[in-house]
Coordinates of C-alpha atoms in Angstrom, one line a residue:
M1 CA 18.7 21.3 -0.2
A2 CA 18.8 21.4 -3.9
T3 CA 19.3 17.7 -4.6
S4 CA 19.6 14.4 -2.9
K5 CA 21.0 12.6 -6.0
A6 CA 21.7 13.4 -9.6
E7 CA 22.1 11.4 -12.8
T8 CA 23.8 12.9 -15.9
L9 CA 22.1 12.7 -19.2
D10 CA 24.9 11.7 -21.6
L11 CA 23.5 12.6 -25.0
G12 CA 26.8 11.7 -26.6
K13 CA 25.8 8.0 -26.4
E14 CA 24.1 6.2 -29.2
L15 CA 20.7 6.1 -27.5
K16 CA 20.6 9.7 -26.6
N17 CA 17.0 10.3 -27.4
V18 CA 15.8 6.7 -27.4
C19 CA 13.7 4.9 -24.9
P20 CA 15.6 1.8 -23.6
I21 CA 12.4 -0.3 -23.8
C22 CA 10.9 0.5 -27.3
F23 CA 14.2 1.9 -28.8
E24 CA 12.3 4.8 -30.4
S25 CA 12.4 8.5 -29.7
F26 CA 10.9 9.4 -26.3
K27 CA 7.2 10.1 -26.1
T28 CA 6.3 11.8 -22.9
P29 CA 9.5 10.7 -21.1
R30 CA 9.1 10.0 -17.3
Y31 CA 11.9 9.3 -14.9
L32 CA 12.1 7.0 -11.9
P33 CA 13.8 7.7 -8.5
C34 CA 16.9 6.0 -10.0
F35 CA 16.8 8.6 -12.8
H36 CA 16.3 6.1 -15.6
T37 CA 13.9 7.6 -18.2
F38 CA 11.2 5.7 -20.2
C39 CA 8.3 6.5 -22.5
H40 CA 5.0 6.9 -20.7
N41 CA 3.3 4.0 -22.5
C42 CA 6.4 1.8 -22.2
L43 CA 6.6 2.4 -18.5
S44 CA 2.9 1.9 -18.0
S45 CA 2.9 -1.5 -19.9
F46 CA 5.9 -2.6 -17.9
I47 CA 4.3 -1.7 -14.6
L48 CA 1.1 -3.6 -15.5
S49 CA 2.9 -6.7 -16.7
T50 CA 5.1 -6.7 -13.6
C51 CA 2.3 -6.3 -11.1
K52 CA -0.1 -8.7 -12.9
S53 CA 1.0 -11.7 -10.8
K54 CA 1.1 -9.8 -7.5
E55 CA -1.6 -9.6 -4.9
N56 CA -2.1 -5.9 -4.0
P57 CA 1.2 -4.7 -5.6
V58 CA 3.1 -2.1 -3.6
G59 CA 5.6 -1.1 -6.2
F60 CA 7.7 -2.3 -9.2
P61 CA 11.4 -2.7 -10.2
C62 CA 13.1 -0.3 -12.6
P63 CA 13.3 -2.0 -16.0
L64 CA 17.0 -1.2 -16.2
C65 CA 18.7 -1.3 -12.8
R66 CA 15.9 -3.3 -11.0
Q67 CA 15.9 -0.8 -8.1
F68 CA 12.5 -1.1 -6.3
V69 CA 10.2 1.9 -6.9
P70 CA 7.4 2.4 -4.3
A71 CA 3.9 3.0 -5.6
P72 CA 3.5 6.7 -6.2
S73 CA -0.2 6.6 -5.2
S74 CA -2.7 4.2 -3.8
L75 CA -1.4 0.7 -3.3
G76 CA -2.9 -2.1 -5.5
E77 CA -3.8 0.3 -8.4
P78 CA -0.8 0.1 -10.8
D79 CA -2.9 1.4 -13.7
K80 CA -2.8 4.8 -12.0
W81 CA 0.9 5.0 -11.1
T82 CA 2.4 6.1 -14.4
E83 CA 0.5 9.4 -14.5
L84 CA 2.0 10.4 -11.1
I85 CA 5.6 9.6 -12.1
P86 CA 7.4 12.9 -13.0
I87 CA 8.0 13.9 -16.6
N88 CA 11.7 14.4 -17.6
T89 CA 11.3 17.9 -18.9
I90 CA 14.9 18.2 -19.9
V91 CA 14.8 15.1 -22.1
Q92 CA 11.4 16.2 -23.5
A93 CA 12.8 19.6 -24.4
I94 CA 15.9 18.1 -26.0
C95 CA 13.7 15.6 -28.0
E96 CA 11.5 18.4 -29.2
K97 CA 14.3 20.9 -30.2
N98 CA 16.9 19.2 -32.3
D99 CA 18.4 22.3 -34.0
Q100 CA 21.0 24.7 -32.7
F101 CA 19.2 28.0 -33.1
C102 CA 18.2 30.5 -30.5
D103 CA 14.5 30.0 -29.4
E104 CA 14.0 33.7 -28.4
C105 CA 15.2 34.9 -31.8
R106 CA 13.1 32.4 -33.6
R107 CA 10.0 33.9 -32.1
E108 CA 10.9 37.1 -33.9
N109 CA 11.5 35.2 -37.2
E110 CA 15.2 35.5 -36.8
E111 CA 17.8 32.7 -36.9
E112 CA 20.8 33.0 -34.6
V113 CA 23.1 30.2 -33.6
A114 CA 22.6 29.3 -29.9
T115 CA 25.5 29.4 -27.5
D116 CA 23.8 28.6 -24.2
W117 CA 21.0 26.6 -22.8
C118 CA 18.7 27.9 -20.0
K119 CA 18.0 25.1 -17.6
S120 CA 15.0 27.0 -16.0
C121 CA 13.3 28.0 -19.3
L122 CA 14.4 24.9 -21.2
E123 CA 15.4 27.1 -24.2
S124 CA 18.4 27.7 -26.3
L125 CA 19.8 31.2 -26.3
C126 CA 22.3 33.1 -28.6
R127 CA 25.1 35.3 -27.2
T128 CA 23.0 38.5 -27.4
C129 CA 19.9 36.9 -25.7
V130 CA 22.1 35.5 -23.0
K131 CA 23.3 39.0 -22.1
F132 CA 19.7 40.3 -21.8
H133 CA 18.6 37.1 -20.0
K134 CA 21.1 37.8 -17.3
R135 CA 20.0 41.4 -17.0
N136 CA 16.3 40.6 -16.7
A137 CA 15.3 40.6 -13.1
S138 CA 13.0 37.6 -13.5
S139 CA 15.7 35.5 -15.2
R140 CA 19.0 36.8 -13.8
N141 CA 19.3 33.8 -11.4
H142 CA 18.5 31.2 -14.1
E143 CA 21.2 28.6 -14.6
L144 CA 22.8 28.9 -18.0
I145 CA 25.2 26.2 -19.4
P146 CA 27.1 26.1 -22.7
I147 CA 25.1 24.6 -25.5
S148 CA 27.9 22.0 -26.0
N149 CA 27.2 20.7 -22.5
K150 CA 23.5 20.4 -23.1
G151 CA 23.7 16.7 -23.1
T152 CA 25.3 16.5 -19.6
I153 CA 22.5 18.3 -17.7
P154 CA 21.9 16.4 -14.4
I155 CA 18.4 15.5 -13.3
E156 CA 17.8 16.8 -9.8
N157 CA 15.3 15.9 -7.1
E158 CA 13.1 18.9 -6.4
S159 CA 13.4 20.1 -2.8
R160 CA 10.0 21.8 -3.0
V161 CA 6.6 20.2 -2.8
F162 CA 3.8 21.7 -4.8
C163 CA 0.1 21.9 -3.9
K164 CA -1.9 19.5 -6.0
D165 CA -4.8 21.9 -6.3
H166 CA -3.0 25.3 -6.9
S167 CA 0.5 24.3 -8.2
A168 CA 2.0 26.6 -5.5
A169 CA 4.7 25.6 -3.1
V170 CA 3.3 24.1 0.1
K171 CA 4.1 26.0 3.2
Y172 CA 1.7 24.6 5.8
M173 CA 0.3 21.3 7.0
C174 CA -3.3 20.9 8.2
V175 CA -3.1 18.7 11.3
D176 CA -6.8 17.9 11.2
H177 CA -6.7 16.4 7.7
E178 CA -3.0 15.5 7.6
E179 CA -2.7 17.3 4.3
L180 CA 0.0 19.6 2.9
C181 CA -1.4 22.9 1.7
C182 CA -0.4 26.2 0.2
A183 CA -1.4 29.7 1.4
E184 CA -4.5 29.6 -0.8
C185 CA -5.6 26.3 0.7
V186 CA -5.2 27.6 4.2
C187 CA -7.6 30.5 3.4
T188 CA -10.1 28.4 1.6
K189 CA -10.3 24.6 2.1
H190 CA -8.7 24.6 5.5
R191 CA -9.9 27.9 6.9
K192 CA -12.2 26.2 9.5
C193 CA -9.6 23.6 10.6
N194 CA -8.4 23.8 14.2
Q195 CA -4.7 23.4 13.7
V196 CA -2.6 24.4 10.6
D197 CA 1.2 24.5 11.2
E198 CA 4.1 25.8 9.2
I199 CA 5.8 23.0 7.2
E200 CA 9.2 23.7 8.8
K201 CA 7.6 23.5 12.3
T202 CA 5.9 20.2 11.4
A203 CA 9.1 18.7 10.1
E204 CA 11.0 19.8 13.2
N205 CA 8.2 18.3 15.5
L206 CA 8.3 15.0 13.5
I207 CA 12.0 14.7 14.2
Q208 CA 12.1 16.0 17.8
S209 CA 9.0 14.2 19.0
G210 CA 10.3 10.9 17.7
T211 CA 7.2 10.4 15.5
L212 CA 9.4 9.8 12.5
K213 CA 11.6 7.4 14.3
K214 CA 8.6 5.6 15.7
L215 CA 7.1 5.0 12.3
G216 CA 10.5 3.8 11.1
Q217 CA 10.7 1.3 14.0
E218 CA 7.2 0.0 13.2
I219 CA 8.2 -0.4 9.5
L220 CA 11.3 -2.4 10.6
Q221 CA 9.2 -4.6 12.8
H222 CA 6.8 -5.1 9.9
N223 CA 9.7 -5.9 7.7
D224 CA 11.0 -8.6 10.1
V225 CA 7.5 -10.2 10.0
L226 CA 7.7 -10.1 6.1
I227 CA 11.2 -11.6 6.1
Q228 CA 10.1 -14.5 8.4
A229 CA 7.0 -15.1 6.3
K230 CA 9.1 -15.2 3.2
I231 CA 11.6 -17.7 4.8
E232 CA 8.8 -19.9 6.0
S233 CA 7.1 -19.9 2.5
E234 CA 10.4 -20.8 0.9
I235 CA 10.9 -23.6 3.3
N236 CA 7.4 -24.7 2.5
M237 CA 8.2 -24.7 -1.2
K238 CA 11.3 -26.8 -0.5
Y239 CA 9.2 -29.2 1.6
F240 CA 6.7 -29.4 -1.3
D241 CA 9.5 -30.3 -3.7
E242 CA 11.0 -32.9 -1.4
T243 CA 7.6 -34.5 -0.5
S244 CA 6.5 -34.6 -4.1
D245 CA 9.9 -36.2 -5.1
R246 CA 9.4 -38.8 -2.3
I247 CA 5.9 -39.6 -3.5
L248 CA 7.1 -40.0 -7.0
E249 CA 9.9 -42.3 -6.0
E250 CA 7.6 -44.5 -3.9
S251 CA 5.0 -44.8 -6.6
S252 CA 7.7 -45.5 -9.2
N253 CA 9.3 -48.3 -7.2
V254 CA 6.0 -50.1 -6.8
R255 CA 5.2 -49.5 -10.5
N256 CA 8.3 -51.4 -11.6
K257 CA 6.9 -54.5 -9.8
L258 CA 3.6 -54.3 -11.7
V259 CA 2.6 -55.6 -15.1
R260 CA 2.4 -53.4 -18.1
H261 CA -1.3 -52.9 -18.1
I262 CA -1.1 -50.6 -15.0
D263 CA 1.3 -48.1 -16.7
A264 CA -1.6 -46.0 -17.9
L265 CA -3.0 -45.6 -14.4
V266 CA 0.4 -44.7 -12.9
E267 CA 0.9 -42.1 -15.6
A268 CA -2.5 -40.6 -14.8
H269 CA -1.5 -40.4 -11.1
H270 CA 1.8 -38.6 -12.0
N271 CA 0.0 -36.1 -14.1
D272 CA -2.5 -35.4 -11.3
L273 CA 0.4 -35.0 -8.9
A274 CA 2.3 -32.7 -11.3
Q275 CA -0.8 -30.5 -11.7
K276 CA -1.3 -30.2 -8.0
V277 CA 2.4 -29.3 -7.5
K278 CA 2.3 -26.7 -10.2
E279 CA -0.9 -25.1 -8.9
Q280 CA 0.3 -24.9 -5.3
K281 CA 3.8 -23.9 -6.1
G282 CA 2.4 -21.1 -8.2
R283 CA 0.3 -20.0 -5.3
L284 CA 3.4 -20.1 -3.0
A285 CA 5.5 -18.3 -5.6
T286 CA 2.9 -15.6 -5.9
F287 CA 2.9 -15.1 -2.1
V288 CA 6.7 -14.9 -2.0
D289 CA 6.7 -12.3 -4.8
T290 CA 4.1 -10.3 -3.0
V291 CA 6.0 -10.5 0.3
S292 CA 9.2 -9.6 -1.5
D293 CA 7.7 -6.5 -2.9
R294 CA 6.4 -5.5 0.5
Q295 CA 9.8 -6.3 2.1
L296 CA 11.5 -4.1 -0.5
L297 CA 8.9 -1.4 0.2
M298 CA 9.6 -1.5 3.9
A299 CA 13.4 -1.2 3.2
Q300 CA 12.7 1.7 0.9
Y301 CA 10.5 3.4 3.6
S302 CA 13.2 2.8 6.3
Q303 CA 15.8 4.4 4.1
T304 CA 13.6 7.4 3.3
L305 CA 12.7 8.0 6.9
S306 CA 16.3 7.6 8.2
D307 CA 17.7 10.0 5.7
T308 CA 16.5 13.1 7.5
E309 CA 19.6 15.2 7.3
K310 CA 19.7 15.4 3.6
T311 CA 15.9 15.9 3.2
S312 CA 14.2 19.2 3.1
P313 CA 11.3 19.7 5.5
P314 CA 8.6 19.8 2.8
V315 CA 9.9 16.6 1.3
L316 CA 10.4 15.0 4.7
V317 CA 6.8 15.8 5.7
Q318 CA 5.5 14.7 2.4
N319 CA 7.4 11.4 2.6
Y320 CA 6.2 10.9 6.2
L321 CA 2.5 11.5 5.2
K322 CA 2.7 9.4 2.1
I323 CA 4.6 6.5 3.9
K324 CA 2.2 6.7 6.8
R325 CA -0.9 6.5 4.6
Q326 CA 0.5 3.7 2.5
F327 CA 1.9 1.8 5.6
K328 CA -1.6 2.0 7.1
Q329 CA -3.1 0.7 3.8
I330 CA -0.6 -2.2 3.8
T331 CA -1.5 -3.2 7.3
E332 CA -5.2 -3.0 6.5
L333 CA -5.0 -4.9 3.2
G334 CA -4.4 -8.2 5.0
C335 CA -1.9 -10.7 3.7
Y336 CA -2.5 -14.4 4.2
K337 CA 0.4 -16.8 4.1
P338 CA -0.4 -20.1 2.3
I339 CA 0.5 -23.2 4.2
V340 CA 0.4 -26.2 1.8
K341 CA 0.9 -29.9 2.6
L342 CA 1.0 -32.8 0.2
H343 CA -0.3 -36.3 0.9
S344 CA -0.4 -39.4 -1.2
D345 CA -1.0 -43.1 -0.4
A346 CA 0.0 -44.1 -3.9
S347 CA 2.5 -46.8 -2.8
G348 CA -0.1 -48.6 -0.8
Q349 CA -2.7 -48.3 -3.5
L350 CA -0.3 -49.5 -6.2
S351 CA 0.2 -52.8 -4.3
T352 CA -3.4 -53.7 -4.9
I353 CA -3.6 -51.9 -8.3
L354 CA -4.9 -55.0 -10.1
D355 CA -8.2 -54.7 -8.2
K356 CA -8.5 -51.0 -8.9
C357 CA -9.8 -49.1 -11.9
Q358 CA -8.0 -45.9 -10.9
I359 CA -5.7 -44.3 -8.4
D360 CA -7.2 -41.8 -6.0
D361 CA -6.5 -38.1 -6.6
V362 CA -3.5 -36.5 -4.8
K363 CA -4.8 -34.7 -1.7
V364 CA -3.5 -31.2 -0.9
E365 CA -4.1 -29.5 2.4
A366 CA -3.9 -25.8 1.9
K367 CA -4.8 -22.8 4.1
S368 CA -3.9 -19.2 4.4
T369 CA -2.9 -17.5 7.7
P370 CA -2.4 -13.7 8.3
I371 CA 1.3 -13.0 8.6
W372 CA 0.9 -10.1 11.2
D373 CA -2.4 -11.0 12.8
I374 CA -3.1 -13.9 15.2
D375 CA -4.3 -17.1 13.6
L376 CA -7.1 -18.1 16.0
T377 CA -7.4 -21.6 14.4
S378 CA -4.0 -22.6 15.8
A379 CA -3.2 -20.0 18.5
N380 CA -2.6 -20.9 22.1
M381 CA -4.6 -18.8 24.5
K382 CA -4.3 -18.1 28.2
M383 CA -6.3 -15.9 30.5
V384 CA -4.5 -12.6 31.2
C385 CA -7.0 -11.1 33.7
E386 CA -10.6 -11.3 34.7
L387 CA -12.6 -8.1 34.5
P388 CA -14.7 -7.4 37.6
E389 CA -18.5 -7.2 37.5
S390 CA -18.6 -8.6 34.0
G391 CA -20.8 -11.5 34.9
G392 CA -23.8 -10.5 32.9
I393 CA -24.6 -11.4 29.3
V394 CA -21.7 -9.7 27.6
T395 CA -22.5 -9.6 23.8
G396 CA -19.9 -7.2 22.5
G397 CA -16.9 -5.0 23.3
C398 CA -14.0 -3.0 21.8
F399 CA -10.6 -1.7 22.6
L400 CA -10.1 2.1 22.6
E401 CA -7.0 3.7 21.2
N402 CA -5.4 4.1 24.6
G403 CA -5.9 0.4 25.4
D404 CA -9.0 0.8 27.6
I405 CA -11.9 -1.7 27.1
V406 CA -15.6 -1.1 26.8
L407 CA -18.0 -4.0 27.1
T408 CA -21.8 -4.2 26.3
V409 CA -23.9 -6.0 28.8
N410 CA -27.1 -7.0 27.0
S411 CA -28.8 -8.2 30.2
S412 CA -28.8 -4.6 31.4
T413 CA -28.8 -1.1 30.0
Q414 CA -25.1 -0.6 30.7
C415 CA -21.7 -0.5 29.1
L416 CA -18.7 -1.3 31.3
Y417 CA -15.6 0.9 31.0
Y418 CA -12.3 -0.7 32.1
S419 CA -8.8 0.7 32.3
N420 CA -5.8 -1.4 33.5
E421 CA -8.2 -4.2 34.4
K422 CA -10.2 -2.0 36.7
L423 CA -13.8 -0.9 36.3
L424 CA -13.7 2.9 36.0
R425 CA -17.4 3.6 35.3
K426 CA -20.7 2.1 34.3
I427 CA -22.1 3.9 31.3
Q428 CA -25.9 4.1 31.7
L429 CA -27.9 3.8 28.4
R430 CA -31.6 4.0 27.7
R431 CA -31.7 0.6 26.0
N432 CA -30.0 -2.8 26.1
P433 CA -26.8 -2.7 24.1
W434 CA -25.6 -5.5 21.8
D435 CA -22.2 -4.3 20.5
V436 CA -19.9 -1.3 20.5
I437 CA -17.1 0.0 18.4
C438 CA -15.1 3.2 18.7
R439 CA -14.8 5.8 15.9
K440 CA -14.1 9.1 17.8
L441 CA -17.4 8.5 19.5
L442 CA -18.7 5.1 20.8
M443 CA -21.0 3.5 18.3
I444 CA -23.5 1.3 20.2
S445 CA -26.0 -1.1 18.5
T446 CA -29.5 -1.2 20.1
N447 CA -33.0 -2.3 19.1
F448 CA -36.3 -0.8 19.9
N449 CA -39.7 -0.3 18.1
D450 CA -38.9 -3.4 16.1
K451 CA -36.0 -1.7 14.4
G452 CA -32.2 -1.6 14.7
H453 CA -30.5 1.5 15.8
I454 CA -26.9 2.9 16.3
E455 CA -26.3 5.3 19.2
Q456 CA -23.4 7.7 19.1
F457 CA -22.1 8.1 22.7
D458 CA -19.6 10.8 23.8
L459 CA -17.3 9.4 26.6
Q460 CA -16.2 12.8 27.6
E461 CA -19.7 14.2 28.0
L462 CA -21.1 10.9 29.1
K463 CA -24.2 11.3 27.0
T464 CA -25.8 10.1 23.8
I465 CA -25.2 12.5 21.0
N466 CA -27.3 10.9 18.3
T467 CA -29.5 7.9 17.6
Q468 CA -30.0 6.7 14.1
C469 CA -32.3 4.0 12.7
I470 CA -30.5 1.8 10.2
T471 CA -33.0 -1.0 9.5
E472 CA -36.5 -1.6 8.4
N473 CA -39.3 -3.1 10.5
Y474 CA -38.6 -6.4 12.3
C475 CA -34.9 -6.3 11.4
F476 CA -32.6 -6.1 14.4
V477 CA -29.0 -5.1 14.5
Y478 CA -26.6 -7.2 16.7
H479 CA -22.9 -6.8 16.0
L480 CA -20.8 -4.0 14.5
A481 CA -17.4 -3.8 12.7
M482 CA -15.6 -1.1 10.8
S483 CA -12.9 -0.4 8.3
S484 CA -11.1 2.9 7.6
E485 CA -14.0 3.9 5.2
F486 CA -17.1 2.0 6.2
L487 CA -19.2 0.7 9.1
Y488 CA -20.7 -2.9 8.9
A489 CA -23.7 -4.0 10.9
A490 CA -24.7 -7.7 11.2
C491 CA -28.5 -7.7 11.4
S492 CA -31.1 -10.5 11.9
N493 CA -31.5 -11.1 8.1
C494 CA -28.8 -9.1 6.4
I495 CA -25.4 -7.4 6.6
L496 CA -25.4 -3.6 6.1
K497 CA -22.5 -1.6 4.8
L498 CA -22.7 2.1 5.8
N499 CA -20.7 5.2 5.2
H500 CA -19.5 7.7 7.8
E501 CA -22.9 9.5 7.7
G502 CA -24.7 6.3 8.5
N503 CA -26.3 5.9 5.1
T504 CA -26.6 2.3 3.7
V505 CA -24.1 1.8 0.8
K506 CA -24.8 -1.9 0.3
K507 CA -27.1 -4.6 1.8
N508 CA -26.4 -8.4 1.6
F509 CA -29.2 -10.7 2.6
S510 CA -28.5 -13.9 4.3

């Protein structure tokens, strides 16, 4: 596959070398997936201004066509995106070389009128140099076009993916690290990895195993949740407008029955109401914008993942890995839907306004709920099953990746392992456990010798691999939690943030 889409650079137009944002000659031109080109600084400023009002931005619209552009790197870091957007080398070369002389002859201090343009070398060639260019083994396959057609060169999507460390075409994928790598990477950085597959094989497996399709389905489901959250927030905004209008009408009707000296109080009440409406509508609008971007991102991901026939294996795998990482980041970022209500008893208060010095402030009830997690403050719960032999003092537990459950029974020295509601085994420990989480190995919090410890337990070998002390004297560890990068331990007088090696990164005292 050579291209998936192409856009012609029509240099016959008035703005042939001009950035459509600053209307000056291009400076480090960069082009978006829609093939519109902008100066580096112009695009960077546009991205930052567009994302300024978004929470954890996931992309931005093209300044011209408004097509949504997914973040080219880590989500929520728009200041780093521009550097990763590709440079339009064709426009850059055209801007730098405005004359019609042969570049090869000029290097020999000769001036010959150019007849052709080499798309690979990005150089102008005269008739004689064209002849030798075609005869040279290293350049005989270069695409040459007449110099008169230089302004209609299409931008093409590169079908190859290059190694970020060695600038060579990637040919393999390290399954252990989920990284694309070139031949040099395989022999150096990934030489000790257990599984390194050819990129074509990986792409074929992604399609045939249904992994690509599965991620696409998850994205569609996620998109449905975003759509519903957006609809509910828009309804909430409408409710906010209607309720505020009703409150204004009620207070205005009563105000007309009062004497002139209460007008100042009514005006102060309206100002307070308007301020609250503005603040909360701004909050809702920010959430809607954030969800809209994520919805557009999900649509972009779905389109990218479904277009497998026109995508080369390297690009397909690269897209899959990038989308998978970013999709995981999105689901971990957390997104809380603001639910705002408006209350006012202005009409009742205005009836007795002559006895009052001021009207009470407008009351706003606002809370945020996660849009794809369960809101435990309002969720209805029911018992699904009762786990056998779990009658002791259960102080913690976790779900494994396969859905099995491990509980810590602090009244004994055991962890209980359940699968499909059945007790499979009792894991015997040396000390009373408090909590457990799963990160490849079970991480179990225990206390002895007046210090808090974390035991790493191997479920396959059924033995403790390592025990690490993480607290000082008379500080005990009780509960554990983890993110993709860190482990958190709730202790008797502090909360510890630890890295993968178990070293304390940050300590917050209660």
